[in-house]
Coordinates of C-alpha atoms in Angstrom, one line a residue:
M3 CA 0.0 0.0 0.0
R4 CA 2.9 2.4 0.7
H5 CA 4.3 2.0 -2.8
K6 CA 0.9 2.3 -4.4
K7 CA 0.2 5.5 -2.5
L8 CA 3.5 7.0 -3.4
S9 CA 3.0 6.1 -7.1
V10 CA -0.3 8.0 -7.2
L11 CA 1.2 11.0 -5.5
L12 CA 4.2 11.0 -7.9
L13 CA 1.8 10.9 -10.8
I14 CA 0.1 14.0 -9.4
V15 CA 3.4 15.8 -9.3
V16 CA 4.2 14.8 -12.9
V17 CA 0.9 16.2 -14.2
I18 CA 1.1 19.5 -12.3
T19 CA 3.1 21.1 -15.1
A20 CA 0.1 20.7 -17.4
V21 CA -1.8 23.4 -15.4
L22 CA 0.8 26.0 -14.4
V23 CA -0.9 29.0 -12.8
R24 CA -4.2 30.4 -14.1
Y25 CA -3.2 33.9 -15.0
K26 CA -5.5 36.0 -17.1
L27 CA -4.2 35.6 -20.6
P28 CA -2.2 33.7 -21.5
S29 CA -2.1 31.3 -18.6
L30 CA 1.3 29.9 -17.5
N31 CA -0.2 26.6 -18.6
D32 CA 0.4 27.7 -22.2
W33 CA 4.0 28.7 -21.4
I34 CA 5.4 25.3 -20.7
G35 CA 5.6 23.9 -24.3
E36 CA 7.3 20.6 -24.8
K37 CA 8.9 20.6 -21.4
V38 CA 5.8 19.2 -19.7
G39 CA 7.1 15.6 -20.0
E40 CA 10.4 16.5 -18.4
F41 CA 8.8 17.4 -15.1
G42 CA 9.3 14.8 -12.4
T43 CA 12.9 14.0 -13.4
G44 CA 14.0 15.2 -10.0
R45 CA 15.8 18.3 -11.2
E46 CA 13.0 20.7 -10.0
A47 CA 12.5 18.9 -6.8
E48 CA 16.2 19.0 -6.0
Q49 CA 16.3 22.7 -6.5
V50 CA 13.3 23.3 -4.3
E51 CA 15.0 21.1 -1.7
N52 CA 18.1 23.3 -1.9
M53 CA 16.0 26.4 -1.3
E54 CA 14.5 24.8 1.8
R55 CA 17.9 23.8 3.1
D56 CA 19.5 27.2 2.5
S57 CA 16.6 29.2 4.1
D58 CA 16.0 29.8 7.8
R59 CA 12.7 28.4 9.1
Q60 CA 11.4 30.7 11.8
I61 CA 8.2 30.5 13.8
E62 CA 5.7 33.3 13.1
E63 CA 4.9 35.1 16.4
D64 CA 2.4 37.8 15.4
R65 CA 0.6 37.4 12.2
P66 CA -2.1 40.2 11.7
S67 CA -5.7 39.1 11.9
D68 CA -9.1 40.7 11.4
D69 CA -11.2 38.1 13.3
Q70 CA -11.6 36.0 10.2
G71 CA -12.0 32.9 12.3
D72 CA -9.9 29.9 13.2
A73 CA -11.4 26.5 12.5
G74 CA -8.7 24.7 14.6
I75 CA -5.7 22.6 13.9
Q76 CA -6.4 19.7 11.7
G77 CA -4.6 17.1 9.5
Q78 CA -2.0 15.4 11.7
E79 CA -0.7 13.1 8.9
R80 CA 1.6 14.1 6.1
T81 CA 3.1 12.3 3.1
E82 CA 6.2 13.7 1.4
T83 CA 6.9 13.4 -2.3
G84 CA 9.7 14.8 -4.4
L85 CA 8.1 18.2 -4.5
F86 CA 5.1 18.5 -2.3
I87 CA 4.3 17.4 1.2
I88 CA 0.7 16.3 1.1
P89 CA -1.5 16.8 4.2
E90 CA -4.5 14.9 5.3
M91 CA -7.4 16.9 6.7
E92 CA -10.1 15.9 9.2
E93 CA -13.6 17.4 8.9
T94 CA -13.5 21.0 9.9
V95 CA -16.5 23.3 10.6
L96 CA -15.9 26.7 8.9
V97 CA -19.1 28.5 9.4
D98 CA -21.7 27.8 12.1
E99 CA -24.0 30.8 12.7
N100 CA -27.4 32.2 11.8
H101 CA -28.6 28.6 11.2
I102 CA -26.0 28.2 8.5
K103 CA -23.3 25.5 8.6
I104 CA -20.4 25.0 6.2
T105 CA -18.1 22.0 6.9
A106 CA -14.9 21.1 5.0
T107 CA -15.2 17.4 4.8
N108 CA -12.2 16.4 2.8
L109 CA -9.0 17.7 1.2
K110 CA -7.6 15.8 -1.8
F111 CA -5.3 16.2 -4.8
T112 CA -6.4 15.4 -8.4
N113 CA -4.2 15.5 -11.5
S114 CA -4.8 19.2 -11.9
A115 CA -6.0 20.7 -8.6
L116 CA -6.2 20.8 -4.8
E117 CA -9.9 20.0 -4.1
I118 CA -11.7 20.8 -0.9
D119 CA -15.1 19.2 -0.4
L120 CA -17.7 21.2 1.4
L121 CA -21.0 20.3 3.1
I122 CA -23.4 23.3 3.1
E123 CA -26.4 23.2 5.4
N124 CA -29.0 25.9 5.2
N125 CA -31.1 25.5 8.3
S126 CA -32.6 29.0 8.1
D127 CA -36.0 29.9 6.8
K128 CA -34.6 31.7 3.7
N129 CA -33.3 30.5 0.3
L130 CA -29.6 31.4 0.2
N131 CA -26.9 31.8 -2.4
F132 CA -23.4 30.7 -1.4
L133 CA -20.4 32.4 -3.1
S134 CA -16.6 32.0 -3.0
G135 CA -13.8 32.8 -5.4
T136 CA -16.0 35.0 -7.6
A137 CA -15.2 38.2 -9.5
G138 CA -17.1 40.1 -6.8
Y139 CA -15.7 38.4 -3.8
S140 CA -12.4 36.4 -3.8
C141 CA -10.3 36.3 -0.7
D142 CA -9.0 32.7 -0.7
E143 CA -5.5 32.3 0.7
I144 CA -3.0 29.5 1.2
N145 CA 0.2 29.9 3.3
G146 CA -0.2 33.7 3.1
Y147 CA -0.6 33.9 -0.7
M148 CA -3.9 35.0 -2.2
M149 CA -5.0 32.3 -4.6
D150 CA -7.1 32.3 -7.8
G151 CA -9.7 29.6 -8.0
G152 CA -11.8 28.3 -5.2
Y153 CA -14.9 29.1 -7.2
L154 CA -18.3 28.5 -5.6
N155 CA -21.7 29.7 -6.7
T156 CA -24.6 27.5 -5.5
D157 CA -28.2 28.0 -4.3
V158 CA -29.5 26.1 -1.3
V159 CA -33.1 26.5 -0.4
A160 CA -34.3 26.8 3.2
G161 CA -33.9 23.6 5.2
K162 CA -31.8 21.8 2.6
K163 CA -28.2 20.7 2.2
A164 CA -25.7 20.5 -0.7
Y165 CA -22.2 19.0 -1.3
E166 CA -19.9 21.3 -3.3
T167 CA -16.2 21.2 -4.2
I168 CA -13.8 24.1 -4.6
R169 CA -10.6 23.8 -6.6
F170 CA -7.2 25.5 -6.7
D171 CA -4.8 24.8 -9.6
L172 CA -1.8 22.9 -8.3
A173 CA 0.5 25.0 -10.4
Q174 CA -0.1 28.0 -8.2
F175 CA 1.7 26.1 -5.4
L176 CA 4.7 25.7 -7.7
I177 CA 4.9 29.4 -8.8
F178 CA 4.5 30.6 -5.2
G179 CA 7.1 28.1 -3.9
I180 CA 4.6 26.3 -1.7
R181 CA 5.8 22.8 -0.8
E182 CA 3.7 22.2 2.3
I183 CA 0.3 23.5 3.1
A184 CA 0.2 25.2 6.5
D185 CA -3.2 26.9 6.4
I186 CA -6.0 27.6 4.0
R187 CA -8.4 30.6 4.3
I188 CA -11.7 30.3 2.4
G189 CA -13.8 33.4 1.9
F190 CA -17.6 33.1 1.8
E191 CA -20.3 35.5 0.8
I192 CA -23.8 34.4 1.6
Q193 CA -26.9 36.3 0.3
D194 CA -30.6 35.9 0.5
E195 CA -33.0 36.2 -2.5
N196 CA -33.0 40.0 -2.2
Y197 CA -29.2 40.1 -2.4
D198 CA -28.9 41.2 1.2
S199 CA -25.8 39.9 2.8
V200 CA -26.3 37.2 5.5
Y201 CA -22.6 36.4 6.0
T202 CA -19.3 37.6 4.6
G203 CA -15.9 36.6 5.8
A204 CA -12.9 34.2 5.5
R205 CA -12.4 31.2 7.7
Q206 CA -9.2 29.4 8.3
I207 CA -8.2 25.7 8.2
K208 CA -5.0 25.2 10.0
I209 CA -2.9 22.1 9.3
S210 CA -0.7 20.6 11.9
V211 CA 2.5 22.4 10.7
A212 CA 0.9 25.9 10.8
D213 CA 2.5 26.9 14.1
E214 CA 5.9 26.1 12.7
H215 CA 5.4 27.7 9.3
A216 CA 7.6 30.7 8.5
Y217 CA 5.0 33.1 7.0
E218 CA 7.5 35.9 6.8
K219 CA 9.6 33.9 4.2
D220 CA 8.8 34.9 0.7
T221 CA 8.8 31.6 -1.1
Y222 CA 7.6 33.2 -4.3
V223 CA 10.8 35.3 -4.5
E224 CA 12.8 32.2 -3.8
M225 CA 11.1 30.3 -6.6
I226 CA 11.7 33.1 -9.1
G227 CA 15.4 33.1 -8.2
S228 CA 15.8 29.4 -8.0
G229 CA 16.1 28.8 -11.8
V230 CA 13.3 26.2 -11.8
L231 CA 11.1 28.1 -14.2
E232 CA 14.0 28.6 -16.6
K233 CA 15.6 25.2 -16.5
G234 CA 12.3 23.2 -16.3
Y235 CA 9.8 25.2 -18.5
D236 CA 11.5 27.2 -21.2
C237 CA 10.4 30.3 -19.3
T238 CA 12.9 33.0 -19.0
V239 CA 13.0 35.6 -16.2
D240 CA 13.8 38.8 -18.2
Y241 CA 13.7 41.0 -15.2
F242 CA 13.2 40.6 -11.5
A243 CA 13.9 43.1 -8.7
E244 CA 13.0 43.4 -5.0
Q245 CA 12.3 47.1 -4.5
E246 CA 9.7 49.2 -2.7
W247 CA 7.6 50.9 -5.4
F248 CA 4.7 51.7 -3.1
N249 CA 4.3 52.1 0.7
Q250 CA 1.1 53.6 2.1
N251 CA -1.0 52.6 5.1
E252 CA 1.0 49.4 5.6
V253 CA 0.4 48.2 2.1
R254 CA 3.6 47.8 -0.1
I255 CA 4.7 46.7 -3.5
I256 CA 7.9 44.9 -2.9
S257 CA 8.9 43.1 -6.1
A258 CA 8.4 43.2 -9.9
G259 CA 9.2 40.7 -12.6
L260 CA 8.8 40.1 -16.3
L261 CA 8.6 36.5 -17.7
T262 CA 8.8 35.3 -21.3
N263 CA 7.8 31.9 -22.5
S264 CA 9.1 29.9 -25.5
E265 CA 6.5 31.5 -27.7
G266 CA 7.7 35.0 -26.8
E267 CA 4.6 35.8 -24.7
K268 CA 5.4 38.1 -21.8
L269 CA 3.8 38.4 -18.3
M270 CA 4.4 41.2 -15.9
L271 CA 4.2 40.5 -12.1
L272 CA 3.9 42.9 -9.2
E273 CA 4.0 41.5 -5.6
V274 CA 1.7 43.4 -3.1
V275 CA 1.9 42.8 0.7
N276 CA -0.8 43.8 3.1
D277 CA 0.8 44.4 6.5
S278 CA -2.3 46.0 7.9
K279 CA -4.9 44.4 10.2
E280 CA -7.7 44.7 7.7
T281 CA -8.7 43.3 4.4
I282 CA -8.0 45.7 1.6
S283 CA -8.4 45.9 -2.2
S284 CA -5.6 46.7 -4.5
V285 CA -6.6 48.5 -7.7
T286 CA -4.6 49.1 -10.9
K287 CA -5.5 51.2 -13.9
N288 CA -4.0 53.4 -16.6
I289 CA -1.6 50.6 -17.7
A290 CA 1.4 51.9 -19.7
I291 CA 4.0 50.0 -21.8
N292 CA 7.0 52.0 -22.9
G293 CA 5.3 55.2 -21.8
V294 CA 2.2 54.6 -23.9
T295 CA -1.1 54.1 -21.9
V296 CA -2.6 50.9 -23.4
C297 CA -5.5 50.5 -20.9
S298 CA -7.2 53.6 -19.5
Y299 CA -9.7 51.8 -17.3
A300 CA -9.3 49.7 -14.2
W301 CA -7.4 46.6 -14.9
S302 CA -7.5 44.7 -11.6
H303 CA -9.4 45.0 -8.3
D304 CA -8.2 42.3 -5.9
L305 CA -8.8 41.6 -2.2
I306 CA -5.8 40.9 0.0
N307 CA -6.3 39.5 3.5
P308 CA -4.4 41.0 6.5
G309 CA -0.9 39.7 6.6
A310 CA -1.1 38.2 3.1
R311 CA 0.4 39.0 -0.2
R312 CA -1.0 38.8 -3.8
I313 CA 0.9 38.5 -7.0
L314 CA -0.7 40.8 -9.6
D315 CA -0.3 39.6 -13.2
F316 CA -0.5 41.6 -16.4
S317 CA -0.4 39.7 -19.7
I318 CA 1.3 42.0 -22.3
S319 CA -0.6 40.2 -25.1
D320 CA -3.9 40.9 -23.3
L321 CA -3.0 44.5 -22.7
L322 CA -1.7 45.3 -26.2
D323 CA -2.6 43.3 -29.3
E324 CA 0.5 42.2 -31.2
L325 CA -1.1 43.7 -34.3
Y326 CA -0.5 47.2 -32.8
R327 CA 3.0 46.8 -31.5
E328 CA 5.0 47.4 -34.7
T329 CA 2.9 50.4 -35.8
L330 CA 3.4 51.9 -32.4
G331 CA 7.1 51.3 -32.4
I332 CA 6.9 48.9 -29.4
T333 CA 9.2 46.0 -30.4
E334 CA 10.8 45.5 -27.0
I335 CA 9.2 46.0 -23.6
G336 CA 11.4 48.6 -21.9
S337 CA 9.1 49.9 -19.2
F338 CA 5.9 49.1 -17.4
G339 CA 3.7 51.6 -15.5
C340 CA 0.3 51.8 -13.8
M341 CA -1.7 53.8 -11.3
F342 CA -2.0 51.9 -8.1
Y343 CA -4.2 52.6 -5.1
V344 CA -5.8 50.8 -2.1
E345 CA -9.5 50.6 -1.0
D346 CA -10.9 49.4 2.3
A347 CA -13.5 46.7 2.5
E348 CA -16.3 49.2 1.9
G349 CA -14.7 50.5 -1.3
N350 CA -13.3 53.8 0.2
E351 CA -10.0 54.9 -1.2
K352 CA -7.2 54.8 1.4
G353 CA -4.3 57.2 0.8
E354 CA -3.5 58.5 -2.6
A355 CA -3.2 56.9 -6.0
Q356 CA 0.4 56.6 -7.0
K357 CA 2.1 56.0 -10.3
I358 CA 4.2 52.9 -10.4
E359 CA 7.0 52.9 -13.0
V360 CA 9.3 49.9 -13.5
S361 CA 12.2 50.3 -15.9
L362 CA 12.8 46.9 -17.3
S363 CA 15.6 47.5 -19.7
S364 CA 17.4 50.3 -21.7
S365 CA 15.7 49.3 -24.9
E366 CA 12.7 51.5 -24.5
T367 CA 12.1 53.8 -27.4
A368 CA 9.7 56.7 -28.1
P369 CA 6.5 55.7 -29.8
D370 CA 6.1 55.9 -33.5
I371 CA 4.0 58.9 -34.2
T372 CA 3.7 58.6 -37.9
G373 CA 0.2 58.3 -39.4
T374 CA -2.7 60.5 -40.4
E375 CA -3.2 63.6 -38.2
L376 CA -6.9 63.9 -37.3
Y377 CA -6.7 66.7 -34.8
S378 CA -4.1 69.1 -33.4
D379 CA -4.9 72.0 -31.1
K380 CA -4.2 73.3 -27.6
G381 CA -1.2 70.9 -27.4
I382 CA -3.4 67.8 -28.0
T383 CA -2.8 65.7 -31.1
V384 CA -4.8 62.7 -32.4
I385 CA -3.2 60.5 -35.0
S386 CA -4.8 57.6 -37.0
K387 CA -2.5 54.6 -37.1
G388 CA -4.8 52.7 -39.6
L389 CA -7.3 49.9 -39.7
F390 CA -6.6 46.4 -38.4
Q391 CA -8.4 43.1 -39.0
E392 CA -9.0 41.1 -35.9
Q393 CA -7.3 37.7 -35.9
S394 CA -8.9 36.1 -32.8
G395 CA -10.8 33.6 -34.9
Y396 CA -14.0 34.5 -33.1
T397 CA -14.9 37.6 -35.1
N398 CA -13.9 39.6 -38.1
D399 CA -14.4 42.9 -36.5
I400 CA -12.2 45.8 -37.8
N401 CA -10.3 48.1 -35.4
L402 CA -9.3 51.7 -36.0
L403 CA -6.3 52.5 -33.9
M404 CA -5.5 56.1 -32.8
L405 CA -2.6 57.5 -30.9
V406 CA -3.3 60.5 -28.6
Y407 CA -0.7 62.9 -27.3
N408 CA -1.6 65.2 -24.5
G409 CA 0.7 68.2 -24.5
S410 CA -1.5 70.2 -22.1
D411 CA -0.9 70.7 -18.4
E412 CA -3.8 68.5 -17.1
P413 CA -5.2 65.0 -17.8
I414 CA -7.8 64.7 -20.6
S415 CA -10.2 62.1 -21.9
V416 CA -10.9 61.3 -25.5
D417 CA -13.9 59.4 -26.9
V418 CA -15.9 59.0 -30.0
G419 CA -19.2 60.8 -30.1
H420 CA -22.4 58.7 -29.6
N421 CA -23.9 57.4 -32.9
S422 CA -21.4 59.5 -34.9
L423 CA -19.5 56.9 -36.9
S424 CA -20.2 56.2 -40.5
V425 CA -18.4 54.1 -43.1
N426 CA -18.8 54.9 -46.8
A427 CA -21.7 57.2 -45.6
F428 CA -23.5 54.3 -43.8
M429 CA -24.1 54.5 -40.1
I430 CA -22.2 51.7 -38.4
D431 CA -22.3 50.1 -34.9
F432 CA -19.1 50.4 -33.0
Y433 CA -17.5 50.1 -29.5
T434 CA -14.8 52.0 -27.8
S435 CA -13.8 52.5 -24.2
G436 CA -12.1 55.8 -25.0
A437 CA -8.8 56.9 -23.5
T438 CA -7.6 58.9 -20.5
V439 CA -4.3 60.6 -21.2
Q440 CA -2.1 62.2 -18.5
A441 CA -0.3 65.5 -19.1
G442 CA 2.8 65.0 -21.3
E443 CA 1.9 61.4 -22.2
Y444 CA 0.7 59.2 -25.0
A445 CA -2.3 56.8 -25.0
I446 CA -3.9 54.5 -27.6
M447 CA -7.6 54.5 -28.4
D448 CA -9.1 51.8 -30.5
V449 CA -12.5 51.7 -32.1
K450 CA -14.1 48.3 -32.8
I451 CA -16.2 48.4 -35.9
R452 CA -18.8 45.5 -35.8
E453 CA -18.5 43.0 -38.7
S454 CA -22.2 42.4 -38.5
S455 CA -23.0 46.0 -39.0
L456 CA -20.7 46.3 -41.9
K457 CA -22.4 43.3 -43.6
D458 CA -25.8 44.8 -43.0
N459 CA -24.7 47.8 -45.0
K460 CA -23.2 45.7 -47.8
I461 CA -19.6 46.4 -46.8
S462 CA -17.9 43.0 -47.1
G463 CA -14.6 43.7 -45.3
I464 CA -11.6 46.0 -44.7
E465 CA -10.8 46.3 -48.4
D466 CA -14.2 47.9 -49.1
I467 CA -13.8 50.7 -46.6
K468 CA -13.1 53.9 -48.6
E469 CA -14.2 56.6 -46.1
M470 CA -14.8 56.9 -42.4
E471 CA -16.4 59.8 -40.5
M472 CA -16.9 60.4 -36.8
S473 CA -16.8 63.1 -34.2
L474 CA -14.3 63.1 -31.3
T475 CA -15.1 64.4 -27.8
L476 CA -12.2 65.8 -25.8
R477 CA -12.8 66.7 -22.1
N478 CA -10.6 68.0 -19.2
R479 CA -10.4 66.6 -15.7
K480 CA -13.6 68.4 -14.7
Y481 CA -15.4 66.7 -17.6
D482 CA -15.8 70.0 -19.4
D483 CA -15.7 69.9 -23.2
I484 CA -12.5 71.0 -24.7
A485 CA -13.4 70.3 -28.4
E486 CA -15.7 68.2 -30.5
P487 CA -14.0 68.0 -33.9
K488 CA -15.5 66.1 -36.8
V489 CA -12.9 64.0 -38.5
I490 CA -12.8 62.2 -41.9
L491 CA -10.5 59.5 -42.9
E492 CA -10.0 58.3 -46.5
F493 CA -8.6 55.0 -47.5
D494 CA -7.5 53.7 -50.9
G495 CA -8.1 50.0 -50.8
M496 CA -6.4 48.1 -48.0
P497 CA -5.4 50.7 -45.4

């Protein structure tokens, strides 16, 4: 039985590489390439063992808490494999109040995830919705690292029960350098049929090693520096630095990294630590690459438990379509920037928004400003960079890309006037999120022209577009109109 059990656990370790961390786009799962089959040869395990041996294990004495609950010490048995130490968990009551009971009944590993089985009992007189790991409320945490996954969305009527399972990709354990589970925090939001909150909070499952675990040790930084990702997964660490880019109200950004996979796809990482005694939300917006704002709206809005840390991820491919990079002159990623601020649990901003700028290399160049000038006045210039056919495979929408330079002394916003766009004199449906441009900076604005609307007006594709007309709306920080110019673009065949 001992050999059979070890064989199963080793199989789990081998398959972990098929599911490396669920980042936005692309996931690290897509970064591994043909190296998947090489995992389990012992090289990665040996390097992780060396990290453990070279690091000092200290006992945490005062980890911050916001009364999230402690379900007690469970799981007295452990099994060690080449890479992970697998705990066994006894049944643990997580929530038991207001006639509601949630019990963690089992913890197990599959080929792709850590799974936690839950028994949900609704003994109240209301029909309830149980949520966890959703876009609106996600505060699951393992060993002090905020985790993606743990998704739960189930309805349990009054007086009834339900079994549910939440899952965490095993690959997150690898990227965060987690060999042994010390504790798990699961956040629950429970609502009635009127969407009134019945319960919100995170409850903790402590494994037997929790009191010995060194929470202050940053295993994520150790993993990045270990060479495991580079030697095992064709993933290069182009840049990594431990530096304090933000420090307000006991919330800090303490490291930044840029990774590239074998396909050339890049992922930017920021490590945020919440040293306060309350749950906070970290917010990022106005994302810039090489000094050009490529995302003017909020990019991320993530909860971080007290005493925990979250690794924020930014897929460069998701932020800036590869179609646009050459025409913008962005061939290498030389710098990354964003606005970062913190909110409390009620959504109130704490402190001030701060611009984060990470210089990644000396290869950053000024943006390519060639194109058709659509507007130039009061220090503000709008340039058309041309039409681009989407290549996602899902639609054949056409995008108009514009580059905006704000030479004024205050932030501005630029948008396309409502119902103002025509193609070949036909009114066409479109979508744009506009752009916010800081003083002295560049930003892109793309306008998505619907394929279906073009077809409805007998325009078969990008080669049939001869003329485009629209109005632009430029506003200052007070949202007062600066200008509303009408612009006309003319094309001769394929733009």
